[in-house]
PDB file of C-alpha atoms in Angstrom:
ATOM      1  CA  UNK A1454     135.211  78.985 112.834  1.00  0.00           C
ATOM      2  CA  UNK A1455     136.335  82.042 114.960  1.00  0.00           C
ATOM      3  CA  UNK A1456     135.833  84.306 112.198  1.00  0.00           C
ATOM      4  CA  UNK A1457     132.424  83.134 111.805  1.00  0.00           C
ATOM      5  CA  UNK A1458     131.363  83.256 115.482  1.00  0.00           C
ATOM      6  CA  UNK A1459     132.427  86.901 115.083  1.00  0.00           C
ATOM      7  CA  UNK A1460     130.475  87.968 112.187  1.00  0.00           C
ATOM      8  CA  UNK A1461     127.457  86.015 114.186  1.00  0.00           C
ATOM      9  CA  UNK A1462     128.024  88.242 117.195  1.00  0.00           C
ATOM     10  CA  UNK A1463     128.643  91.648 114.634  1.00  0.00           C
ATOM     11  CA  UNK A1464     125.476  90.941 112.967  1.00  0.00           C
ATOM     12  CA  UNK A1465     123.093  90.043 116.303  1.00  0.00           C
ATOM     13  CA  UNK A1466     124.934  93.641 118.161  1.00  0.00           C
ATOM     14  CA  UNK A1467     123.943  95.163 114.858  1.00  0.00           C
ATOM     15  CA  UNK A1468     120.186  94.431 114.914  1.00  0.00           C
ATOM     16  CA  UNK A1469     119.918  95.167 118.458  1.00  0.00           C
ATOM     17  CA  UNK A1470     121.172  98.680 117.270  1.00  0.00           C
ATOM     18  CA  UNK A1471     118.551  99.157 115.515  1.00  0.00           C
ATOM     19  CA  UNK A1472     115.645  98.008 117.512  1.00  0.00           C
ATOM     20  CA  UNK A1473     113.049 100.627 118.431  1.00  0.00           C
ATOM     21  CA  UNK A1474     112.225  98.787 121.506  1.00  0.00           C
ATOM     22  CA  UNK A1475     113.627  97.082 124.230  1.00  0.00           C
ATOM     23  CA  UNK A1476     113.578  93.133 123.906  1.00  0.00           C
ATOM     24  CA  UNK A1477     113.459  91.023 127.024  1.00  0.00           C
ATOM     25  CA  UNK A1478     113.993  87.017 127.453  1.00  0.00           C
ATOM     26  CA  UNK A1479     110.492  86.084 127.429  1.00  0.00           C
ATOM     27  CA  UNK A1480     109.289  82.118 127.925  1.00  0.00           C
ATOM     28  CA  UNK A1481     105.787  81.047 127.290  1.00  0.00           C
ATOM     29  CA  UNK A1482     103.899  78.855 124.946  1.00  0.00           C
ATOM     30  CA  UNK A1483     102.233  80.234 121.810  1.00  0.00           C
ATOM     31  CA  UNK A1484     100.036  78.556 119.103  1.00  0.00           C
ATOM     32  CA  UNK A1485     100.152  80.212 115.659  1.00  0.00           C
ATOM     33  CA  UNK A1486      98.215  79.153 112.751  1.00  0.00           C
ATOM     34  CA  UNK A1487      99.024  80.163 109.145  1.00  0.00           C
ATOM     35  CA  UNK A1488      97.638  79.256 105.463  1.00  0.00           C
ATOM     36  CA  UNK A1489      99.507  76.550 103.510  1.00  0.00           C
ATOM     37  CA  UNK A1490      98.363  75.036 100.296  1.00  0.00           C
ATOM     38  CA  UNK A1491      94.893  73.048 101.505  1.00  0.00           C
ATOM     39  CA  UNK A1492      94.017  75.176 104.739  1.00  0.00           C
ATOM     40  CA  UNK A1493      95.110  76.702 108.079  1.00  0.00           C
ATOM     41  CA  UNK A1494      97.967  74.544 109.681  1.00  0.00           C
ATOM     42  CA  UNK A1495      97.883  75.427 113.726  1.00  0.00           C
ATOM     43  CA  UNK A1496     102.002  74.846 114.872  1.00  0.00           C
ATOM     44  CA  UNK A1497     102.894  74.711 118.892  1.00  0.00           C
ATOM     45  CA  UNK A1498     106.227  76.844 119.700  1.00  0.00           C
ATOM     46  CA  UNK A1499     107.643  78.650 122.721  1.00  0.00           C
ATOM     47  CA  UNK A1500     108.777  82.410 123.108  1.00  0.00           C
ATOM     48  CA  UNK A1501     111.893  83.296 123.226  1.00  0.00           C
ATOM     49  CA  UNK A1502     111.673  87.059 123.662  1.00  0.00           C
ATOM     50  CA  UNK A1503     109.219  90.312 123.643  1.00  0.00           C
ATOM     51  CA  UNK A1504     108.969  93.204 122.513  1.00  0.00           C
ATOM     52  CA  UNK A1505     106.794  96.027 121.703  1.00  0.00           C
ATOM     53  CA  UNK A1506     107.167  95.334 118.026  1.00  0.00           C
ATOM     54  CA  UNK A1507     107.205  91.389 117.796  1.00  0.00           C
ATOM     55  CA  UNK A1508     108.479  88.457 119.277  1.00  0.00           C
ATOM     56  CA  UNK A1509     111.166  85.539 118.311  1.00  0.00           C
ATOM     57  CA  UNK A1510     110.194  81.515 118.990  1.00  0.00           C
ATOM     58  CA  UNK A1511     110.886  78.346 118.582  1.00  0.00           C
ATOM     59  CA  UNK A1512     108.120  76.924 116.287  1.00  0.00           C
ATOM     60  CA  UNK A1513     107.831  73.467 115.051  1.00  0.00           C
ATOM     61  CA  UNK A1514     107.109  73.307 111.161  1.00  0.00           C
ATOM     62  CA  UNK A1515     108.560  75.536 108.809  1.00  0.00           C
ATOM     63  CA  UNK A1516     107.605  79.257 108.189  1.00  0.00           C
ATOM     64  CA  UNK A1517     108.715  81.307 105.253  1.00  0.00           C
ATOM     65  CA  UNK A1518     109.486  85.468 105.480  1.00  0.00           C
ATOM     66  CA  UNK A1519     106.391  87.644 104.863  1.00  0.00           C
ATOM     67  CA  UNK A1520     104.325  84.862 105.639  1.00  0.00           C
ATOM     68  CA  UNK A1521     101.494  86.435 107.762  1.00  0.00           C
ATOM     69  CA  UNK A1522     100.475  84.406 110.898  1.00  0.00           C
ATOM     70  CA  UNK A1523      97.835  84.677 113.557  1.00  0.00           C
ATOM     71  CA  UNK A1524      99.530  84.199 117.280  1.00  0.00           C
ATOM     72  CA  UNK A1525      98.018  83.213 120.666  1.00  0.00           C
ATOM     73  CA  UNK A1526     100.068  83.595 123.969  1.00  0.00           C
ATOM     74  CA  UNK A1527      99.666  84.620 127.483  1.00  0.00           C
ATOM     75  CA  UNK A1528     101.252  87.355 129.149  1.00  0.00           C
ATOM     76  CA  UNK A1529     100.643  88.225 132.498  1.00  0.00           C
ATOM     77  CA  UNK A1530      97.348  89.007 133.831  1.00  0.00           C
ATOM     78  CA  UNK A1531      96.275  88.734 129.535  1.00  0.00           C
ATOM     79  CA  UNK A1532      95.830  86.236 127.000  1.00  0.00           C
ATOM     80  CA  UNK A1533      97.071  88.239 123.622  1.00  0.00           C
ATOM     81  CA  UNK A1534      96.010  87.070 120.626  1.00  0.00           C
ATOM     82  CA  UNK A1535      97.851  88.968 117.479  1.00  0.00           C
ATOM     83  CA  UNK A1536      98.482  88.991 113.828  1.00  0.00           C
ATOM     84  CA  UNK A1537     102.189  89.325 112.971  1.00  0.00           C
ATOM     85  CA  UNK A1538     104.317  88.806 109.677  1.00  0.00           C
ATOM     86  CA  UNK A1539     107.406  86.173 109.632  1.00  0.00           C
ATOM     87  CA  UNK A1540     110.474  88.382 109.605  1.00  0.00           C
ATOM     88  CA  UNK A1541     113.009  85.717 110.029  1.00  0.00           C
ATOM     89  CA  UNK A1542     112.667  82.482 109.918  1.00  0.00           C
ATOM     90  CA  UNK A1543     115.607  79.626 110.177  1.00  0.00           C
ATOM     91  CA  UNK A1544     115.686  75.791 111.631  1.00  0.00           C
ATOM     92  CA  UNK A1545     116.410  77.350 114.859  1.00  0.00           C
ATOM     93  CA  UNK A1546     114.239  80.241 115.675  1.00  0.00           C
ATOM     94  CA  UNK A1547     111.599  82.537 113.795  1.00  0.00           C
ATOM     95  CA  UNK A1548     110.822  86.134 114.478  1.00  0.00           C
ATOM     96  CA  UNK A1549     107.287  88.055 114.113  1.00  0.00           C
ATOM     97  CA  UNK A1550     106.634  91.554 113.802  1.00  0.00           C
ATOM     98  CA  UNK A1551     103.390  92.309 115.375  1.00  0.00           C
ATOM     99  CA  UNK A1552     100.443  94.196 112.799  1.00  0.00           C
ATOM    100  CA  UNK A1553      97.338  96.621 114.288  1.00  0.00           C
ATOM    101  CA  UNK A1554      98.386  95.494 117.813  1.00  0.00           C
ATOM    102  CA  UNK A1555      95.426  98.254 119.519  1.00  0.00           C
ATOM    103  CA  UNK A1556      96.960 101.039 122.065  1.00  0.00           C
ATOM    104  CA  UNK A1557      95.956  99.030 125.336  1.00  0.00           C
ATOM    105  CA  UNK A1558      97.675  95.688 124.266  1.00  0.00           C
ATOM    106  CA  UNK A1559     100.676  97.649 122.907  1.00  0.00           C
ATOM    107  CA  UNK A1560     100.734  99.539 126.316  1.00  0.00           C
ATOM    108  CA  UNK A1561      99.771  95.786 127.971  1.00  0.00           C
ATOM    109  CA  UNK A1562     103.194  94.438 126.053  1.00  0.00           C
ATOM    110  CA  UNK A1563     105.243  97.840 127.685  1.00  0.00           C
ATOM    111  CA  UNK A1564     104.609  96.835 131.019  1.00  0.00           C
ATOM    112  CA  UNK A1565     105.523  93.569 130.510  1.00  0.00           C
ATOM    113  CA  UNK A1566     108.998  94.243 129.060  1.00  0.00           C
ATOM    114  CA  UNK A1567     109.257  96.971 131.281  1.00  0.00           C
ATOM    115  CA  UNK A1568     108.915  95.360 134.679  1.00  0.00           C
ATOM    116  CA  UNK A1569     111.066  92.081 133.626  1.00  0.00           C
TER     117      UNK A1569
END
């Protein structure tokens, strides 16, 4: 079990390595539709934190990697509304990479993360 908690902690300081942008704890709820076989399903979640490049959340309903999902959230002073692609996805927690954010809301997601 110790080992195991180790190589948890390893691989999460690894990826935060490697992260182009800072990540903050960020809370707020998001609604994020997808296709599925017979339509758009719209899922309810909550943030769990920000960054420039994407997000991770708590979403209800299962999500599968490279599945490409339209997000709605509200920052503050904004709502955003963004396309992203499912990087991760477990029982626990997903995490988006945001796609053709434009320059004001990328600049509108530095503030944020930069003042918290």
């Amino acid at each position: 079990m110790l080992l195991e908690t180790r190589a948890a902690s390893h691989a999460a300081a690894l990826e935060e390595a490697v992260r182009r942008h800072p990540r903050i704890l960020f809370s707020v709820p998001i609604t994020l539709r997808h296709l599925v076989a017979g339509g758009v399903k719209t899922s309810h979640g909550i943030t769990l934190d920000l960054s420039e490049d994407g997000m991770g959340a708590l979403v209800e309903g299962s999500l599968h990697i490279g599945d490409t999902v339209a997000l709605e959230l509200t920052l503050p002073d904004c709502a955003l509304s963004a396309v992203a692609i499912v990087r991760h996805s477990s029982t626990l927690r997903s995490g988006f990479e945001f796609l053709g954010l434009t320059a004001e809301e990328r600049v509108h997601i530095a503030d944020v993360v930069g003042h918290c």
